[in-house]
PDB file of C-alpha atoms in Angstrom:
ATOM      1  CA  MET O  11      21.929  13.729 -11.352  1.00  0.00           C
ATOM      2  CA  CYS O  12      18.883  11.721 -10.282  1.00  0.00           C
ATOM      3  CA  GLY O  13      17.125   8.702 -11.654  1.00  0.00           C
ATOM      4  CA  ILE O  14      13.492   8.078 -12.544  1.00  0.00           C
ATOM      5  CA  GLY O  15      11.671   4.962 -13.637  1.00  0.00           C
ATOM      6  CA  GLY O  16       8.270   3.406 -13.674  1.00  0.00           C
ATOM      7  CA  VAL O  17       5.575   1.280 -15.207  1.00  0.00           C
ATOM      8  CA  TRP O  18       2.108   2.079 -16.495  1.00  0.00           C
ATOM      9  CA  TYR O  19      -0.635  -0.458 -17.142  1.00  0.00           C
ATOM     10  CA  ALA O  20      -3.668   0.465 -19.235  1.00  0.00           C
ATOM     11  CA  ASP O  21      -5.636  -2.337 -17.560  1.00  0.00           C
ATOM     12  CA  ARG O  22      -5.029  -0.631 -14.186  1.00  0.00           C
ATOM     13  CA  ARG O  23      -3.392  -3.651 -12.571  1.00  0.00           C
ATOM     14  CA  ARG O  24      -1.346  -2.832  -9.528  1.00  0.00           C
ATOM     15  CA  PRO O  25       2.422  -2.727 -10.186  1.00  0.00           C
ATOM     16  CA  ASN O  26       4.691  -5.140  -8.366  1.00  0.00           C
ATOM     17  CA  GLU O  27       6.323  -3.263  -5.476  1.00  0.00           C
ATOM     18  CA  ALA O  28       9.318  -5.621  -5.337  1.00  0.00           C
ATOM     19  CA  ALA O  29      10.010  -5.075  -9.043  1.00  0.00           C
ATOM     20  CA  LEU O  30       9.798  -1.294  -8.594  1.00  0.00           C
ATOM     21  CA  SER O  31      12.164  -1.526  -5.618  1.00  0.00           C
ATOM     22  CA  ARG O  32      14.663  -3.427  -7.762  1.00  0.00           C
ATOM     23  CA  MET O  33      14.293  -0.777 -10.455  1.00  0.00           C
ATOM     24  CA  SER O  34      15.067   1.913  -7.895  1.00  0.00           C
ATOM     25  CA  LEU O  35      18.023   0.019  -6.445  1.00  0.00           C
ATOM     26  CA  SER O  36      19.522  -0.357  -9.919  1.00  0.00           C
ATOM     27  CA  MET O  37      19.763   3.453 -10.078  1.00  0.00           C
ATOM     28  CA  THR O  38      21.334   4.035  -6.661  1.00  0.00           C
ATOM     29  CA  SER O  39      24.450   5.562  -8.199  1.00  0.00           C
ATOM     30  CA  ARG O  40      22.281   8.190  -9.925  1.00  0.00           C
ATOM     31  CA  GLY O  41      20.681   9.279  -6.662  1.00  0.00           C
ATOM     32  CA  PRO O  42      22.397   8.148  -3.494  1.00  0.00           C
ATOM     33  CA  ASP O  43      20.766  10.679  -1.133  1.00  0.00           C
ATOM     34  CA  ASP O  44      17.178   9.445  -1.076  1.00  0.00           C
ATOM     35  CA  HIS O  45      14.516   7.492  -2.920  1.00  0.00           C
ATOM     36  CA  GLY O  46      10.774   7.603  -3.315  1.00  0.00           C
ATOM     37  CA  MET O  47       8.015   5.540  -4.855  1.00  0.00           C
ATOM     38  CA  LEU O  48       4.394   5.943  -5.931  1.00  0.00           C
ATOM     39  CA  ILE O  49       2.239   2.859  -6.393  1.00  0.00           C
ATOM     40  CA  GLU O  50      -1.405   3.100  -7.425  1.00  0.00           C
ATOM     41  CA  ASP O  51      -3.648   0.974  -9.578  1.00  0.00           C
ATOM     42  CA  GLY O  52      -2.095   1.073 -13.032  1.00  0.00           C
ATOM     43  CA  ILE O  53       0.978   3.160 -12.203  1.00  0.00           C
ATOM     44  CA  GLY O  54       4.272   2.832 -10.395  1.00  0.00           C
ATOM     45  CA  LEU O  55       6.910   5.578 -10.333  1.00  0.00           C
ATOM     46  CA  VAL O  56      10.311   5.499  -8.658  1.00  0.00           C
ATOM     47  CA  HIS O  57      12.816   8.239  -8.029  1.00  0.00           C
ATOM     48  CA  ARG O  58      16.434   8.277  -6.888  1.00  0.00           C
ATOM     49  CA  ARG O  59      17.502  11.624  -5.482  1.00  0.00           C
ATOM     50  CA  LEU O  60      20.697  13.562  -5.578  1.00  0.00           C
ATOM     51  CA  SER O  61      19.770  16.489  -3.322  1.00  0.00           C
ATOM     52  CA  ILE O  62      20.797  19.829  -4.793  1.00  0.00           C
ATOM     53  CA  LEU O  63      18.076  22.504  -4.669  1.00  0.00           C
ATOM     54  CA  ASP O  64      15.762  21.634  -1.778  1.00  0.00           C
ATOM     55  CA  LEU O  65      17.688  19.512   0.698  1.00  0.00           C
ATOM     56  CA  SER O  66      14.710  19.118   3.032  1.00  0.00           C
ATOM     57  CA  ASP O  67      12.279  16.203   3.114  1.00  0.00           C
ATOM     58  CA  ALA O  68       9.765  18.505   1.380  1.00  0.00           C
ATOM     59  CA  GLY O  69      11.829  18.144  -1.808  1.00  0.00           C
ATOM     60  CA  ARG O  70      11.446  14.352  -1.911  1.00  0.00           C
ATOM     61  CA  CYS O  71       9.969  12.834  -5.052  1.00  0.00           C
ATOM     62  CA  PRO O  72       7.439  11.907  -6.098  1.00  0.00           C
ATOM     63  CA  ILE O  73       6.142  15.379  -5.307  1.00  0.00           C
ATOM     64  CA  ALA O  74       2.349  15.625  -5.125  1.00  0.00           C
ATOM     65  CA  ASN O  75      -0.161  18.432  -5.364  1.00  0.00           C
ATOM     66  CA  GLU O  76      -2.399  19.270  -2.387  1.00  0.00           C
ATOM     67  CA  ASP O  77      -4.938  16.509  -2.869  1.00  0.00           C
ATOM     68  CA  GLY O  78      -2.504  13.885  -4.150  1.00  0.00           C
ATOM     69  CA  SER O  79      -4.138  13.635  -7.568  1.00  0.00           C
ATOM     70  CA  ILE O  80      -0.992  14.680  -9.472  1.00  0.00           C
ATOM     71  CA  HIS O  81       2.529  13.366  -8.821  1.00  0.00           C
ATOM     72  CA  ALA O  82       5.829  14.250 -10.477  1.00  0.00           C
ATOM     73  CA  VAL O  83       9.281  12.688 -10.667  1.00  0.00           C
ATOM     74  CA  HIS O  84      12.143  14.489 -12.345  1.00  0.00           C
ATOM     75  CA  ASN O  85      15.762  14.071 -13.344  1.00  0.00           C
ATOM     76  CA  GLY O  86      17.842  17.085 -14.298  1.00  0.00           C
ATOM     77  CA  GLU O  87      17.635  20.800 -13.832  1.00  0.00           C
ATOM     78  CA  ILE O  88      15.035  23.361 -14.854  1.00  0.00           C
ATOM     79  CA  TYR O  89      17.124  26.442 -15.609  1.00  0.00           C
ATOM     80  CA  ASN O  90      14.221  28.880 -15.549  1.00  0.00           C
ATOM     81  CA  TYR O  91      12.381  27.417 -12.552  1.00  0.00           C
ATOM     82  CA  ARG O  92      12.701  30.673 -10.582  1.00  0.00           C
ATOM     83  CA  GLN O  93      10.981  32.667 -13.343  1.00  0.00           C
ATOM     84  CA  LEU O  94       8.245  30.050 -13.735  1.00  0.00           C
ATOM     85  CA  ARG O  95       7.793  29.936  -9.964  1.00  0.00           C
ATOM     86  CA  GLU O  96       7.438  33.730  -9.844  1.00  0.00           C
ATOM     87  CA  GLU O  97       4.899  33.729 -12.688  1.00  0.00           C
ATOM     88  CA  LEU O  98       2.864  30.987 -11.021  1.00  0.00           C
ATOM     89  CA  SER O  99       3.095  32.672  -7.603  1.00  0.00           C
ATOM     90  CA  GLN O 100       1.744  35.910  -9.081  1.00  0.00           C
ATOM     91  CA  SER O 101      -1.298  33.978 -10.289  1.00  0.00           C
ATOM     92  CA  GLY O 102      -1.946  32.667  -6.774  1.00  0.00           C
ATOM     93  CA  VAL O 103      -0.106  29.327  -6.774  1.00  0.00           C
ATOM     94  CA  GLU O 104       1.392  28.465  -3.393  1.00  0.00           C
ATOM     95  CA  PHE O 105       4.545  26.367  -3.212  1.00  0.00           C
ATOM     96  CA  GLN O 106       5.499  23.919  -0.466  1.00  0.00           C
ATOM     97  CA  THR O 107       9.135  23.373  -1.504  1.00  0.00           C
ATOM     98  CA  GLN O 108      12.090  25.076  -3.138  1.00  0.00           C
ATOM     99  CA  ALA O 109      12.388  22.199  -5.644  1.00  0.00           C
ATOM    100  CA  ASP O 110      12.270  22.677  -9.394  1.00  0.00           C
ATOM    101  CA  THR O 111      10.248  19.441  -9.541  1.00  0.00           C
ATOM    102  CA  GLU O 112       7.389  21.184  -7.774  1.00  0.00           C
ATOM    103  CA  VAL O 113       7.621  23.985 -10.336  1.00  0.00           C
ATOM    104  CA  LEU O 114       7.162  21.331 -13.057  1.00  0.00           C
ATOM    105  CA  LEU O 115       4.135  19.923 -11.251  1.00  0.00           C
ATOM    106  CA  ARG O 116       2.554  23.359 -10.728  1.00  0.00           C
ATOM    107  CA  SER O 117       3.319  24.303 -14.345  1.00  0.00           C
ATOM    108  CA  TYR O 118       1.478  21.186 -15.490  1.00  0.00           C
ATOM    109  CA  GLN O 119      -1.456  22.066 -13.216  1.00  0.00           C
ATOM    110  CA  ALA O 120      -1.617  25.577 -14.659  1.00  0.00           C
ATOM    111  CA  TRP O 121      -0.905  24.965 -18.337  1.00  0.00           C
ATOM    112  CA  GLY O 122      -1.268  21.233 -18.962  1.00  0.00           C
ATOM    113  CA  LYS O 123       1.026  19.806 -21.613  1.00  0.00           C
ATOM    114  CA  ASP O 124       1.701  23.364 -22.853  1.00  0.00           C
ATOM    115  CA  ALA O 125       3.915  23.774 -19.786  1.00  0.00           C
ATOM    116  CA  LEU O 126       6.574  21.930 -21.756  1.00  0.00           C
ATOM    117  CA  GLN O 127       6.851  24.923 -24.119  1.00  0.00           C
ATOM    118  CA  ARG O 128       7.822  27.142 -21.157  1.00  0.00           C
ATOM    119  CA  VAL O 129      10.425  24.901 -19.489  1.00  0.00           C
ATOM    120  CA  ARG O 130      14.124  25.425 -20.212  1.00  0.00           C
ATOM    121  CA  GLY O 131      16.827  23.082 -19.023  1.00  0.00           C
ATOM    122  CA  MET O 132      18.163  19.564 -19.185  1.00  0.00           C
ATOM    123  CA  PHE O 133      15.544  17.213 -17.847  1.00  0.00           C
ATOM    124  CA  ALA O 134      13.441  14.110 -18.070  1.00  0.00           C
ATOM    125  CA  PHE O 135      10.224  13.879 -16.083  1.00  0.00           C
ATOM    126  CA  ALA O 136       7.043  11.918 -15.589  1.00  0.00           C
ATOM    127  CA  ILE O 137       3.833  13.432 -14.256  1.00  0.00           C
ATOM    128  CA  TRP O 138       0.954  11.172 -13.253  1.00  0.00           C
ATOM    129  CA  ASP O 139      -2.469  12.831 -13.364  1.00  0.00           C
ATOM    130  CA  ARG O 140      -4.845  10.447 -11.604  1.00  0.00           C
ATOM    131  CA  ARG O 141      -8.049  12.292 -12.523  1.00  0.00           C
ATOM    132  CA  ALA O 142      -7.245  12.354 -16.235  1.00  0.00           C
ATOM    133  CA  ARG O 143      -5.579   8.893 -16.071  1.00  0.00           C
ATOM    134  CA  ARG O 144      -2.705  10.502 -17.974  1.00  0.00           C
ATOM    135  CA  LEU O 145       1.001   9.831 -17.724  1.00  0.00           C
ATOM    136  CA  PHE O 146       2.821  12.822 -19.183  1.00  0.00           C
ATOM    137  CA  CYS O 147       6.503  12.137 -19.858  1.00  0.00           C
ATOM    138  CA  ALA O 148       8.998  14.408 -21.557  1.00  0.00           C
ATOM    139  CA  ARG O 149      12.667  15.181 -21.887  1.00  0.00           C
ATOM    140  CA  ASP O 150      14.587  18.227 -22.950  1.00  0.00           C
ATOM    141  CA  PRO O 151      14.839  18.774 -26.739  1.00  0.00           C
ATOM    142  CA  PHE O 152      18.516  17.789 -26.854  1.00  0.00           C
ATOM    143  CA  GLY O 153      18.117  14.584 -24.862  1.00  0.00           C
ATOM    144  CA  LYS O 154      20.684  15.523 -22.210  1.00  0.00           C
ATOM    145  CA  LYS O 155      18.782  13.394 -19.695  1.00  0.00           C
ATOM    146  CA  PRO O 156      17.676   9.907 -20.677  1.00  0.00           C
ATOM    147  CA  LEU O 157      14.036   8.958 -21.109  1.00  0.00           C
ATOM    148  CA  TYR O 158      13.241   5.540 -22.548  1.00  0.00           C
ATOM    149  CA  PHE O 159       9.860   3.938 -23.264  1.00  0.00           C
TER     150      PHE O 159
END
């Protein structure tokens, strides 16, 4: 179990860090091991972590791509992350963690929103793509993990 939350502003105003911290603290029971936050103009994402797959600091969320233009937060489990990781690795993608969240991020980089058609599991996630100014949020088809707008 983990917890994710955030705000997005179309007018690109900077989110209130104190409000995001309170949001994160309200989910402490969902992720007592660690927490992370992304704040940029127009977007704020928070994550509470229950460390299961990658226990190292490399597995902390939000997880970013190499240049920091894409960030992902995730709650749940991607059942087929090993297969997706292998497919992406064979096409030249290099991974920095053992986390299924990074597999989500790299899947989005490779396939865009079509990555959602390949992912199997119980999950809710948010991916912020700074270049496209796109917030891509999704949950598993059965709604096992909560995602509210």
